[in-house]
XYZ file of N, CA and C in Angstrom:
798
model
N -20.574 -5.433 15.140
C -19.858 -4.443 14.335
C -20.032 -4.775 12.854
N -20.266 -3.845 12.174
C -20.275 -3.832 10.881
C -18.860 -4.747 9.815
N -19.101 -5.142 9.134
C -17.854 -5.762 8.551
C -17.552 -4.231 7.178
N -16.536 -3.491 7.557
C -16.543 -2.782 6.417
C -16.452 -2.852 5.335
N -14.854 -4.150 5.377
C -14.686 -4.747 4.228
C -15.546 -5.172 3.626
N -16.428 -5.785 3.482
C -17.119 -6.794 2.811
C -17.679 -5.438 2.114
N -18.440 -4.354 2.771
C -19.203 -3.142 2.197
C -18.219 -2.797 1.083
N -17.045 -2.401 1.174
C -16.038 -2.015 0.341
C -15.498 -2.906 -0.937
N -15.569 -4.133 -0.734
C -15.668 -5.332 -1.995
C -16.938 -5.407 -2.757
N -18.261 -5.089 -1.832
C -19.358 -4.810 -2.722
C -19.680 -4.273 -3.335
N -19.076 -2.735 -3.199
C -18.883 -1.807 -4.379
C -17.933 -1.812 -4.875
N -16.341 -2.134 -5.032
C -15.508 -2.205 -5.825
C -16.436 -3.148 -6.992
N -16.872 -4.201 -6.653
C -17.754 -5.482 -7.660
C -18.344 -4.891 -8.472
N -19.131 -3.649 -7.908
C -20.001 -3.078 -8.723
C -18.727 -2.311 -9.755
N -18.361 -1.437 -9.212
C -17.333 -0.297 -10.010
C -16.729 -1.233 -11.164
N -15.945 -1.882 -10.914
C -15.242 -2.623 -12.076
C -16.405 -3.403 -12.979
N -17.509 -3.569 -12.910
C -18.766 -4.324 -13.395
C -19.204 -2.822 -14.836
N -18.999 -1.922 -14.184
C -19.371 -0.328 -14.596
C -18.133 0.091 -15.791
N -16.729 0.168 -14.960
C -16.057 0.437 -16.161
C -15.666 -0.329 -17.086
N -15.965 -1.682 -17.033
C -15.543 -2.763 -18.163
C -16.942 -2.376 -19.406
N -17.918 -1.553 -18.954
C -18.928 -1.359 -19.860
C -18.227 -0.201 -20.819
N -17.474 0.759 -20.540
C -16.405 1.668 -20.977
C -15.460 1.313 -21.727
N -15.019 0.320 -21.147
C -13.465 -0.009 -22.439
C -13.075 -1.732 -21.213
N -12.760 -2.083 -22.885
C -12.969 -3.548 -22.102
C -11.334 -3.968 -21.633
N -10.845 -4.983 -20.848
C -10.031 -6.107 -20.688
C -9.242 -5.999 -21.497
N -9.658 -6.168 -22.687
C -8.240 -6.255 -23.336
C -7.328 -5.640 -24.160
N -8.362 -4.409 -23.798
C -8.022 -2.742 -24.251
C -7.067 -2.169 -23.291
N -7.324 -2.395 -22.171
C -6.538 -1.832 -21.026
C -5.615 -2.753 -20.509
N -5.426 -4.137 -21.005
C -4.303 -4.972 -20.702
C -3.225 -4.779 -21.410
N -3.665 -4.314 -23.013
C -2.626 -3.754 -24.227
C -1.965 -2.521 -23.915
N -2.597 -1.053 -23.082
C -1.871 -0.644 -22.469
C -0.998 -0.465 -21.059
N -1.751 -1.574 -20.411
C -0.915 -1.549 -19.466
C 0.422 -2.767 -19.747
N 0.423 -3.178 -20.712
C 1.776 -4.176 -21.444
C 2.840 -3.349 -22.072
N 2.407 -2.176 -22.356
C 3.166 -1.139 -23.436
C 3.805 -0.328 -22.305
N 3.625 -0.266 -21.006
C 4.233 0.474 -20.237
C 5.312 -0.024 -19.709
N 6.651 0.260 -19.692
C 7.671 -0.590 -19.683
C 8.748 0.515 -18.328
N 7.719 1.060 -17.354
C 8.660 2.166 -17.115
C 8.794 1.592 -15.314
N 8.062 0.100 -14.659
C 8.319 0.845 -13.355
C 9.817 0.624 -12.613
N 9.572 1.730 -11.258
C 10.711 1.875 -10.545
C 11.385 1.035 -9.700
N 10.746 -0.289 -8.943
C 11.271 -1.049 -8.494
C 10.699 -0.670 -7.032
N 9.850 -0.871 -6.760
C 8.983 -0.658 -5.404
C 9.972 -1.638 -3.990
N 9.332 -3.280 -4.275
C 10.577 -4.162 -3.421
C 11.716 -3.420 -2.993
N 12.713 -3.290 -4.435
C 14.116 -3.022 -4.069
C 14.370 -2.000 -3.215
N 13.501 -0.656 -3.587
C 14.081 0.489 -2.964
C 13.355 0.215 -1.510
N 12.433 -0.522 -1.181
C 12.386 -0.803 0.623
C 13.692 -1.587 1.201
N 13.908 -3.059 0.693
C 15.149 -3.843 0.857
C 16.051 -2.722 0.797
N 16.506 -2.342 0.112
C 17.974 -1.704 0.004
C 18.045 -1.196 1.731
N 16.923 0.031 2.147
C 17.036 0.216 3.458
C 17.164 -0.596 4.412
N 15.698 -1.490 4.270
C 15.533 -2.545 5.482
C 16.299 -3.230 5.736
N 17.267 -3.736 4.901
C 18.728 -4.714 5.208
C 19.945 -4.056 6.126
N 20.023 -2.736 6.164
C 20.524 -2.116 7.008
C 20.558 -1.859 8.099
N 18.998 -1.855 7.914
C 18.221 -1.524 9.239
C 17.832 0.008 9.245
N 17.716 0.529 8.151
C 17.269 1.997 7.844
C 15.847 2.135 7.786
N 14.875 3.074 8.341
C 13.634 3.150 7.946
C 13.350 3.025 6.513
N 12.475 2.515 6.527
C 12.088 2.217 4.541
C 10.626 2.776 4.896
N 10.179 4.029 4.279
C 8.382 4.631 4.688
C 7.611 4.667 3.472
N 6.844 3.896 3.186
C 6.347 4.174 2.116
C 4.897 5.021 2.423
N 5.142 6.128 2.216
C 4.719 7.087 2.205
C 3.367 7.601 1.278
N 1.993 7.484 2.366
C 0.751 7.553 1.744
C -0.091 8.934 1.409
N -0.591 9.297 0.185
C -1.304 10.345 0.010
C -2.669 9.604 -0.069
N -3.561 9.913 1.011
C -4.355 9.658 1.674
C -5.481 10.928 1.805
N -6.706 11.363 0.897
C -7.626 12.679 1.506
C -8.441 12.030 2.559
N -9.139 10.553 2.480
C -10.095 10.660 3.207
C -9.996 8.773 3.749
N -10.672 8.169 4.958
C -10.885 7.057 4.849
C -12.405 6.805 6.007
N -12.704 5.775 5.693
C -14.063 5.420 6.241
C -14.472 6.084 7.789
N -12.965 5.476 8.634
C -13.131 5.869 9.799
C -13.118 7.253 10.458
N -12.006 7.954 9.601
C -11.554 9.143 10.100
C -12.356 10.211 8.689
N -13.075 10.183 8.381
C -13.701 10.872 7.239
C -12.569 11.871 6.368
N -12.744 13.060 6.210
C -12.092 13.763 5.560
C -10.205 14.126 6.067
N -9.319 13.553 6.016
C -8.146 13.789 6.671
C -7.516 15.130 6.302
N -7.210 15.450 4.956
C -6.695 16.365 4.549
C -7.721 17.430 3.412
N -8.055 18.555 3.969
C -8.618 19.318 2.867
C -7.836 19.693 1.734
N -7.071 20.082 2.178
C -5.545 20.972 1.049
C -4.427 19.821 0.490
N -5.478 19.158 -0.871
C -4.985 18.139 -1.084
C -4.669 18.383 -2.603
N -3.611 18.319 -2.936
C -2.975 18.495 -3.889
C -1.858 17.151 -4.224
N -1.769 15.794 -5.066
C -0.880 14.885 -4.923
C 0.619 15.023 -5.360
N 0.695 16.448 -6.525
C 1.659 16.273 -7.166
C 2.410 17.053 -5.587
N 1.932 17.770 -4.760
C 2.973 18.814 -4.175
C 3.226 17.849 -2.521
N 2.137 16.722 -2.887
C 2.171 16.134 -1.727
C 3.439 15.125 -1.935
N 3.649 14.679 -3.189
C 4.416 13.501 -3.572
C 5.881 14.329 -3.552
N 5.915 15.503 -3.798
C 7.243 16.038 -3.928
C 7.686 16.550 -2.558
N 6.551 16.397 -1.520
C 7.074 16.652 -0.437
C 7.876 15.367 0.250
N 7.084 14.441 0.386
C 7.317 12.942 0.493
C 8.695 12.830 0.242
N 9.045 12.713 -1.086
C 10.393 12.427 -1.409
C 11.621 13.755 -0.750
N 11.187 14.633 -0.887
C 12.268 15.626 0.367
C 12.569 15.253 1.063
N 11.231 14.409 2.174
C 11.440 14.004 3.402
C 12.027 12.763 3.594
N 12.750 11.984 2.232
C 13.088 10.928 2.702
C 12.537 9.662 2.618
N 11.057 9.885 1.617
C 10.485 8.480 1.577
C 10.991 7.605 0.855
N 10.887 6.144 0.682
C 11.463 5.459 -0.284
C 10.400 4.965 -1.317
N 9.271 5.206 -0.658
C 8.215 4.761 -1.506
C 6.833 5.476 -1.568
N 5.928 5.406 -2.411
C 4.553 6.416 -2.154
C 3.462 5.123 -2.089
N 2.576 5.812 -1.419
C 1.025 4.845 -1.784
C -0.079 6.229 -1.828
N -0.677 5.610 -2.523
C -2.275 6.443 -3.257
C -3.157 5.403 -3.345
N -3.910 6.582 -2.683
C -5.438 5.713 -2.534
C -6.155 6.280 -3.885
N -6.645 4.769 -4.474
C -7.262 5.294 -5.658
C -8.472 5.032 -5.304
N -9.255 4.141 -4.374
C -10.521 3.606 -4.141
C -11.363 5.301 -3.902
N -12.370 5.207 -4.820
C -12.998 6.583 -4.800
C -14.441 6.813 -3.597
N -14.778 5.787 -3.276
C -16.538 6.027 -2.833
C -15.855 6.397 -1.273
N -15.336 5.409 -0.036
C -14.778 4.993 0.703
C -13.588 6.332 0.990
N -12.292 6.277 0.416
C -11.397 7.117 0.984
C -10.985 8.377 0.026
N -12.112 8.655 -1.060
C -11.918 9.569 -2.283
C -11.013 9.584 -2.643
N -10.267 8.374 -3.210
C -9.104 8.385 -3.725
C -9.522 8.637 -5.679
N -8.410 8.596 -6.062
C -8.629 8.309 -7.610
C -7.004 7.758 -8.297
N -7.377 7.265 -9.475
C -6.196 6.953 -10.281
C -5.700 8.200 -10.886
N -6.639 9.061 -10.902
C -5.866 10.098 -11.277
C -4.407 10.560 -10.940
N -4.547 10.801 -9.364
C -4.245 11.083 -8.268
C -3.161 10.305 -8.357
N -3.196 9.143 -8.723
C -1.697 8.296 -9.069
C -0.494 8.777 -9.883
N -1.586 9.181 -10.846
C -0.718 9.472 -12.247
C 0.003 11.291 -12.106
N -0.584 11.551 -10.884
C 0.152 12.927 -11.116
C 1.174 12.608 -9.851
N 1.341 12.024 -8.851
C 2.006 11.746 -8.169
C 3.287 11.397 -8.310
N 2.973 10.149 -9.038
C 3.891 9.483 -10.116
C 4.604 10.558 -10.191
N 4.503 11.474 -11.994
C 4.431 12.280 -12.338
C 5.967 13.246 -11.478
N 5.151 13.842 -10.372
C 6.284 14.826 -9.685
C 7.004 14.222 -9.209
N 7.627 12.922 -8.836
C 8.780 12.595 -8.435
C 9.392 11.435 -8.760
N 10.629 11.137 -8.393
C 10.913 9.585 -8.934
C 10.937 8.466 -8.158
N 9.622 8.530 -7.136
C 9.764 7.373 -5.803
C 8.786 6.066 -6.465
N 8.965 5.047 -6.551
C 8.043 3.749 -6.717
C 6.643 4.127 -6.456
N 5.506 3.383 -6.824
C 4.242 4.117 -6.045
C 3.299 2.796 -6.240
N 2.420 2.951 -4.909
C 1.806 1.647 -4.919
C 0.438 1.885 -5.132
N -0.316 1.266 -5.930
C -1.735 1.484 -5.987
C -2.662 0.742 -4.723
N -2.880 1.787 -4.085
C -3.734 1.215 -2.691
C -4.826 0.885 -3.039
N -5.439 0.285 -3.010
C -7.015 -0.324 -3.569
C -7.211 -1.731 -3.310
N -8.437 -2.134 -3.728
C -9.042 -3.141 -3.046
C -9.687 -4.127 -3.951
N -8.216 -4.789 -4.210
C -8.848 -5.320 -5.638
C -8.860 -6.756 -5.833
N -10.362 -6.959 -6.496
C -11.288 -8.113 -6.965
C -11.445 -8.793 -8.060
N -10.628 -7.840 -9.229
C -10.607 -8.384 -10.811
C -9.379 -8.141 -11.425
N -8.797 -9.239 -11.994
C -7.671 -8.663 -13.031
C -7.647 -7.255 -13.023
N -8.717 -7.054 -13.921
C -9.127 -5.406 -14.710
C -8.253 -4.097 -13.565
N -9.179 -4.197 -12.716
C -8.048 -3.179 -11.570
C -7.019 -3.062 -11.477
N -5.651 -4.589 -12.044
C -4.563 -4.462 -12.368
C -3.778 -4.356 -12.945
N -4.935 -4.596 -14.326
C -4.542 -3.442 -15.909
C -4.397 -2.062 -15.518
N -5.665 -1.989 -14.664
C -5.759 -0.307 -14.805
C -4.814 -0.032 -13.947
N -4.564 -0.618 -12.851
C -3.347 0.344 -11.672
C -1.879 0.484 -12.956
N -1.373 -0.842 -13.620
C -0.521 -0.350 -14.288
C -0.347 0.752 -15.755
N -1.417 0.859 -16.155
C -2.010 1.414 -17.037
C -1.945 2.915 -16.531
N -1.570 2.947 -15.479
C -1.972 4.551 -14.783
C -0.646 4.976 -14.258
N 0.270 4.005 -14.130
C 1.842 4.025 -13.692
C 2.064 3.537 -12.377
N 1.312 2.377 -11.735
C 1.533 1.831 -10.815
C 3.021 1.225 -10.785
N 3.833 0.905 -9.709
C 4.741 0.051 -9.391
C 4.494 -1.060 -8.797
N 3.465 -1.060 -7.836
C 3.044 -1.838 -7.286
C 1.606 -2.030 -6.921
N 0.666 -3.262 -6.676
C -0.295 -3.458 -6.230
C -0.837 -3.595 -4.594
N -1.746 -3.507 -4.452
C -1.740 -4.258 -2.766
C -2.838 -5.472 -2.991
N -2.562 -6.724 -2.450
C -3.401 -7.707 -2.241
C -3.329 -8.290 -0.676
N -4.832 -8.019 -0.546
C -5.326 -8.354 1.129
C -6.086 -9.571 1.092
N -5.228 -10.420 2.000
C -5.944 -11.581 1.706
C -6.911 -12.385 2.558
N -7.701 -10.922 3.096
C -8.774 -11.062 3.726
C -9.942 -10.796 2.564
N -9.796 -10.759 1.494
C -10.588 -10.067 0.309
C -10.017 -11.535 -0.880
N -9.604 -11.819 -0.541
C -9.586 -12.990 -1.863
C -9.176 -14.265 -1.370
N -9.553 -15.342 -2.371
C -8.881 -16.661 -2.344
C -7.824 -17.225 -1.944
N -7.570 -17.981 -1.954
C -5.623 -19.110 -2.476
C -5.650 -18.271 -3.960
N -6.555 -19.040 -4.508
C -6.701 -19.184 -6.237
C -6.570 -17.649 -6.425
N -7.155 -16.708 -6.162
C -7.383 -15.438 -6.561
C -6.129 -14.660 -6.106
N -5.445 -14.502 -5.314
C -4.079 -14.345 -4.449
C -2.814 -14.618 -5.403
N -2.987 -16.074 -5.623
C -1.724 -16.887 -6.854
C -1.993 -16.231 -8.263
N -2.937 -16.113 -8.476
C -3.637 -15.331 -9.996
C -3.191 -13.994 -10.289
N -3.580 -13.420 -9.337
C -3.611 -11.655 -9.326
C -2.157 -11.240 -8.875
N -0.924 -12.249 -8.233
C 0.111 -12.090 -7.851
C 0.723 -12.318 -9.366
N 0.648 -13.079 -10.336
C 1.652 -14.009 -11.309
C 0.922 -12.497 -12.435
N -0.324 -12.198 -12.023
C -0.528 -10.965 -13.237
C -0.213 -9.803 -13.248
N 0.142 -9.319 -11.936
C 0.966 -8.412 -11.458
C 2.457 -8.246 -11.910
N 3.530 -9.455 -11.533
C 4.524 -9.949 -11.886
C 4.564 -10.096 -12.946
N 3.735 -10.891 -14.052
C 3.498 -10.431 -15.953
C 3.942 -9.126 -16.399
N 3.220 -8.050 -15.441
C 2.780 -6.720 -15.965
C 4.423 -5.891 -14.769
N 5.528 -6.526 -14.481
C 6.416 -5.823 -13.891
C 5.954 -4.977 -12.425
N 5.161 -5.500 -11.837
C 4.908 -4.978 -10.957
C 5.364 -5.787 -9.604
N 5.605 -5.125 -8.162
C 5.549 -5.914 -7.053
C 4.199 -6.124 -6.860
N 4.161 -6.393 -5.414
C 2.785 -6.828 -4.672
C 3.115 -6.431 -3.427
N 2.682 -6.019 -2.511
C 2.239 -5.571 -1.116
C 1.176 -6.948 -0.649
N 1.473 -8.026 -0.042
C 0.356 -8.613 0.653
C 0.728 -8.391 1.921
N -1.148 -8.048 1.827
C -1.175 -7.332 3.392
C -2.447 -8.709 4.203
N -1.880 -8.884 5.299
C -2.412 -9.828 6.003
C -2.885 -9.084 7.445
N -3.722 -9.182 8.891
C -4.100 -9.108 9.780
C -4.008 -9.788 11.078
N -3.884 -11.177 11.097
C -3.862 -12.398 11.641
C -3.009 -13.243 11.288
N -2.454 -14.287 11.821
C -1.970 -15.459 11.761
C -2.496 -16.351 10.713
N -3.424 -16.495 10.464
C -4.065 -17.796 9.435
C -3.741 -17.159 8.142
N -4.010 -15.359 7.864
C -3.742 -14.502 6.754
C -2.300 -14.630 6.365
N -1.716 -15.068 7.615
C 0.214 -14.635 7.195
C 0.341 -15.963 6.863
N -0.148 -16.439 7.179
C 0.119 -18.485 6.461
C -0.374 -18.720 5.281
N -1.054 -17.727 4.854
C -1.677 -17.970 3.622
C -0.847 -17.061 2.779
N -0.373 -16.035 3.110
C 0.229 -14.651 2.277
C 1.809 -15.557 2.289
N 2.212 -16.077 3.394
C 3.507 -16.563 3.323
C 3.549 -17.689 1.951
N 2.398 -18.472 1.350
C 2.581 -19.590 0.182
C 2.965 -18.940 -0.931
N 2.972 -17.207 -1.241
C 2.961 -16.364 -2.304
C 4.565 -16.330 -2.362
N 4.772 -15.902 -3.772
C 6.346 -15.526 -4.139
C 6.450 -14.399 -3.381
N 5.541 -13.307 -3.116
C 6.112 -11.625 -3.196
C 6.702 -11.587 -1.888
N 8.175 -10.887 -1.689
C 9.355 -10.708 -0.310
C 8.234 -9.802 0.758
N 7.558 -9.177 -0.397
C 6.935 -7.913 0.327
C 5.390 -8.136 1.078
N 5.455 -7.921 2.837
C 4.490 -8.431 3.716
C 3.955 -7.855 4.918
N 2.682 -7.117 4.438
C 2.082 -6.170 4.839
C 1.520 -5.930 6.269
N 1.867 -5.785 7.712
C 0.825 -6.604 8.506
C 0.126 -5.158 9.072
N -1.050 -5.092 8.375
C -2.099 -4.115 8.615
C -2.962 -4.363 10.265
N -2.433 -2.993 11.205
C -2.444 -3.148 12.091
C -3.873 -2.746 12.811
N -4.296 -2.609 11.757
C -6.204 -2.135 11.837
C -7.155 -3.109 11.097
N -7.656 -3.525 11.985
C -8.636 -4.232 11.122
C -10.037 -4.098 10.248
N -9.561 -4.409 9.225
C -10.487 -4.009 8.512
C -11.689 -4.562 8.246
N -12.440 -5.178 9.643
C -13.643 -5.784 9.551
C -14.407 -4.671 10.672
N -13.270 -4.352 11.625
C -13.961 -3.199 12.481
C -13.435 -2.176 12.762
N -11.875 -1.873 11.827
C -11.265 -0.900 11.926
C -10.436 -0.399 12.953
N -10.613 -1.347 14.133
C -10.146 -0.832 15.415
C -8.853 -1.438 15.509
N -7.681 -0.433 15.866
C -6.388 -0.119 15.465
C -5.248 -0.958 16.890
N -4.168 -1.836 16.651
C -3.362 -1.961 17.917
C -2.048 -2.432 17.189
N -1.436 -1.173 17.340
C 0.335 -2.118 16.528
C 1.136 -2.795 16.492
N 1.137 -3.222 18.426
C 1.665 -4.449 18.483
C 1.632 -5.735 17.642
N 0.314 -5.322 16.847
C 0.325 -6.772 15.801
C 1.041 -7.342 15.158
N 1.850 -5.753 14.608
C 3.221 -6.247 13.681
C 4.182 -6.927 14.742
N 4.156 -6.383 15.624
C 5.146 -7.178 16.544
C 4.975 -8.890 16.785
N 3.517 -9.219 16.988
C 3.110 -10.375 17.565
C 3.561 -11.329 16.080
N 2.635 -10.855 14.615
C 2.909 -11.167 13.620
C 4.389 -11.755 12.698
N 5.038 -10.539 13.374
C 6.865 -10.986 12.742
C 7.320 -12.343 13.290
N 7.054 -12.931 14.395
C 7.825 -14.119 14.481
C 7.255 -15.598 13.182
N 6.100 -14.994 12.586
C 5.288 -15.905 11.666
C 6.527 -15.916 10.636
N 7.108 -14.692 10.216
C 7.630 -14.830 8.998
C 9.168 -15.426 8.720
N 9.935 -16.216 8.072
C 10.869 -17.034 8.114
C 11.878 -15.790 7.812
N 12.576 -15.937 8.562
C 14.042 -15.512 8.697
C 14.932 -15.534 7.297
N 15.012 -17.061 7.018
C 15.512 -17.204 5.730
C 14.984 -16.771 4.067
N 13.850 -16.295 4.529
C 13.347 -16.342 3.033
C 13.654 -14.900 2.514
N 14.447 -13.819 2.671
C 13.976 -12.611 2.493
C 12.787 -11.877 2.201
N 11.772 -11.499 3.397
C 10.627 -11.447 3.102
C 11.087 -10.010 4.001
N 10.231 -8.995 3.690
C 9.902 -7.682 3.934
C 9.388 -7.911 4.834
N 9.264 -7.421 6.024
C 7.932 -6.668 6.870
C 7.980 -5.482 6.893
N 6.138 -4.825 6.266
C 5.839 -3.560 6.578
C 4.818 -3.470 7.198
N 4.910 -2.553 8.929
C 4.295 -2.287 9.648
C 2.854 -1.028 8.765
N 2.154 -1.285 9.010
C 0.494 -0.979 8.759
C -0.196 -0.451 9.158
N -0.574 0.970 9.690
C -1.248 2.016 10.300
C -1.578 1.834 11.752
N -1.644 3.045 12.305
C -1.464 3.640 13.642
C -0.087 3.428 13.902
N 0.806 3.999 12.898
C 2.320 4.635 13.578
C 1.848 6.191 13.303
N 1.965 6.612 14.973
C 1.674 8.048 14.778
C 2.477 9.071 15.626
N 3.718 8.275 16.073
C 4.604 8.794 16.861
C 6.121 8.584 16.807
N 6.713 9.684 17.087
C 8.335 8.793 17.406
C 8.171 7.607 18.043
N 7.928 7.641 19.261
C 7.737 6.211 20.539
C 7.468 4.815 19.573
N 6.390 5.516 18.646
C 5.634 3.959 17.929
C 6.904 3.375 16.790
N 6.925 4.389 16.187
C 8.552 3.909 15.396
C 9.476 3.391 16.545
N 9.934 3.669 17.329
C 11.090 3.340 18.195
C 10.733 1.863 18.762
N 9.637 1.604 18.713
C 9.152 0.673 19.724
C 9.165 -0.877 18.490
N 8.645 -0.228 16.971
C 8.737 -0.887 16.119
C 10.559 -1.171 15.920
N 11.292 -0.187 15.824
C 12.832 -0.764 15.773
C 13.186 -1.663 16.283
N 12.330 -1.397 17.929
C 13.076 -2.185 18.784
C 12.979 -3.772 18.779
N 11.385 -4.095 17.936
C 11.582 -5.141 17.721
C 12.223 -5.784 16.224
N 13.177 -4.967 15.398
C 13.508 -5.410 14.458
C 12.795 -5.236 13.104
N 11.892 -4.042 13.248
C 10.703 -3.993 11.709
C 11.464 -2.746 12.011
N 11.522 -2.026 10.440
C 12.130 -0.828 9.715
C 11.446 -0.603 8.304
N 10.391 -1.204 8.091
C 9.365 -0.886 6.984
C 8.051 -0.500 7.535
N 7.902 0.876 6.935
C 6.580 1.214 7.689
C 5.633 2.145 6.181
N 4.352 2.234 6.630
C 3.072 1.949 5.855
C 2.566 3.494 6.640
N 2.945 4.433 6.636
C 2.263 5.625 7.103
C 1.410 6.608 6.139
N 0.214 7.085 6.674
C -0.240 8.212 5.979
C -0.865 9.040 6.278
N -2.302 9.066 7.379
C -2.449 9.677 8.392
C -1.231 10.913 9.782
N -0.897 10.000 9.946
C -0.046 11.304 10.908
C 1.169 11.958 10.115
N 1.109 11.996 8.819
C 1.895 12.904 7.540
C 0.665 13.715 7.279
N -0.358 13.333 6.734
C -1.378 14.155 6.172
C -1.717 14.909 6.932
N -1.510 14.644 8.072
C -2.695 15.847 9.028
C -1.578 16.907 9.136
N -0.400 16.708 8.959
C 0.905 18.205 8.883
C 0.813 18.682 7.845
N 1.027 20.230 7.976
C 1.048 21.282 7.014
C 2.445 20.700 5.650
N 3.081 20.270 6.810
C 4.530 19.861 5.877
C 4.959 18.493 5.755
N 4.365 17.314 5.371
C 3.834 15.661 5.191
C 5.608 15.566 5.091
N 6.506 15.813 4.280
C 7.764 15.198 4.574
C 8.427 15.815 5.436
N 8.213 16.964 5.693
C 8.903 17.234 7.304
C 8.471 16.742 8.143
N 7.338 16.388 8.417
C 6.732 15.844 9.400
C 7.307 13.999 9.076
N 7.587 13.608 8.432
C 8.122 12.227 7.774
C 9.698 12.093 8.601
N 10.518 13.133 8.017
C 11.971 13.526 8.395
C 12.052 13.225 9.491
N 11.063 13.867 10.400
C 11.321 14.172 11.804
C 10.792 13.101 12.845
N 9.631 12.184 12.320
C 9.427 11.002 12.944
C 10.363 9.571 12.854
N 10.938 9.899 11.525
C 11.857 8.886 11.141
C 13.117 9.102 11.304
N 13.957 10.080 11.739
C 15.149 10.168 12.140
C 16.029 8.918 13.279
N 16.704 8.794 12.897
C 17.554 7.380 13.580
C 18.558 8.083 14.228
N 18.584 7.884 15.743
C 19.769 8.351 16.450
C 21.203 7.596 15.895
């Protein structure tokens, strides 16, 4: 099987190699320092998850490797204002452009129509990407630490945190959650698809949660292929109430009704 990831770090390498020829480092670190506005991504999941309330952070998603084009009738600002109707506590946007045609644009208008936290989904290899996610009105980053270092992980976490942002580390495996667990961020991603062959099983989050310490207040957010009531219910049942959806929203005419209605708590 193909390793996708690695394909997908090879061109991010390139891309950020491309726009630093545009406007450099420390042009886009000066504005992403001047932005003093985000919403608090962490908190507004915790506030739910301590309850035991669904916390959804809620993805505008057009396209991804596996499933090619998801949504034609893609509009972010009307998608993001649906989202929050339905109850999300949080947004994610795909900005990675070649791969899932995302853009930063696409952030900034999202942002824009509502007042939910928003995470910059991307796949990122250089500082620079985390000028630019905040620079664009990110709240938060995602770092997969199947894509970077110790060193690069501790780096890109403390520059994040500089720049007022959370972090999303998203891990796959056991050796990933031992490594994501040495990081400050509460917030802990367990991506239930792998992204070396894409092939999807959710129990992971299940198998995964006993890795994470009880005491530390650490988040768990469950990580694609929740595409059902049953799969939420099944996730309650083992005690996760943070979930990572975007696919089975996108493919509905109505992404937060369709949100409302999977996430409802008897």
């Amino acid at each position: 099987m193909d390793n996708i990831l690695l394909k997908i770090l090879d061109v991010k390498k390139e891309e950020v190699a491309e726009l630093k020829k545009t406007r450099s480092s420390n042009d886009l670190l000066r504005e992403a320092e001047a932005r003093q506005d985000t919403r608090g991504f962490a908190r507004s999941l915790q506030e739910r998850i301590e309850v035991k309330k669904n916390a959804v952070i809620a993805e505008i998603k057009k396209a991804s490797p596996s499933k090619g084009v998801i949504r034609e009738d893609f509009e972010p600002d009307a998608l993001a204002a649906s989202y929050a109707a339905g109850g999300a506590a949080c947004l994610s946007v795909l900005t990675e452009t070649q791969f899932f045609q995302g853009s930063h644009d696409f952030l900034r208008r999202a942002r824009a129509a509502c007042v939910l936290p928003v995470l910059c989904k991307d796949f990122m290899v250089d500082p620079y990407q985390i000028y630019r996610a905040r620079a664009f009105g990110a709240d938060c980053i995602l770092l997969i630490v199947a894509a970077l270092d110790d060193k690069e992980l501790h780096d890109f976490e403390q520059i994040a945190t500089d720049l007022k942002m959370d972090v999303l580390v998203e891990v796959h495996d056991e050796k990933e959650m031992e490594r994501a667990l040495k990081l400050k961020s509460p917030l802990i991603g367990v991506n239930n698809r792998d992204l070396r062959s894409f092939e999807t099983d959710i129990r992971n989050s299940i198998r995964l949660k006993d890795l994470v310490p009880t005491d530390e207040n650490r988040l768990l957010i469950t990580e694609s292929g929740i595409l059902t009531k049953d799969d939420v219910k099944l996730m309650n049942d083992n005690d996760i109430y943070g979930f990572l959806i975007g696919e089975a929203f996108m493919r509905q005419q109505d992404p937060g009704q369709a949100l409302a209605t999977m996430m409802a708590q008897d």
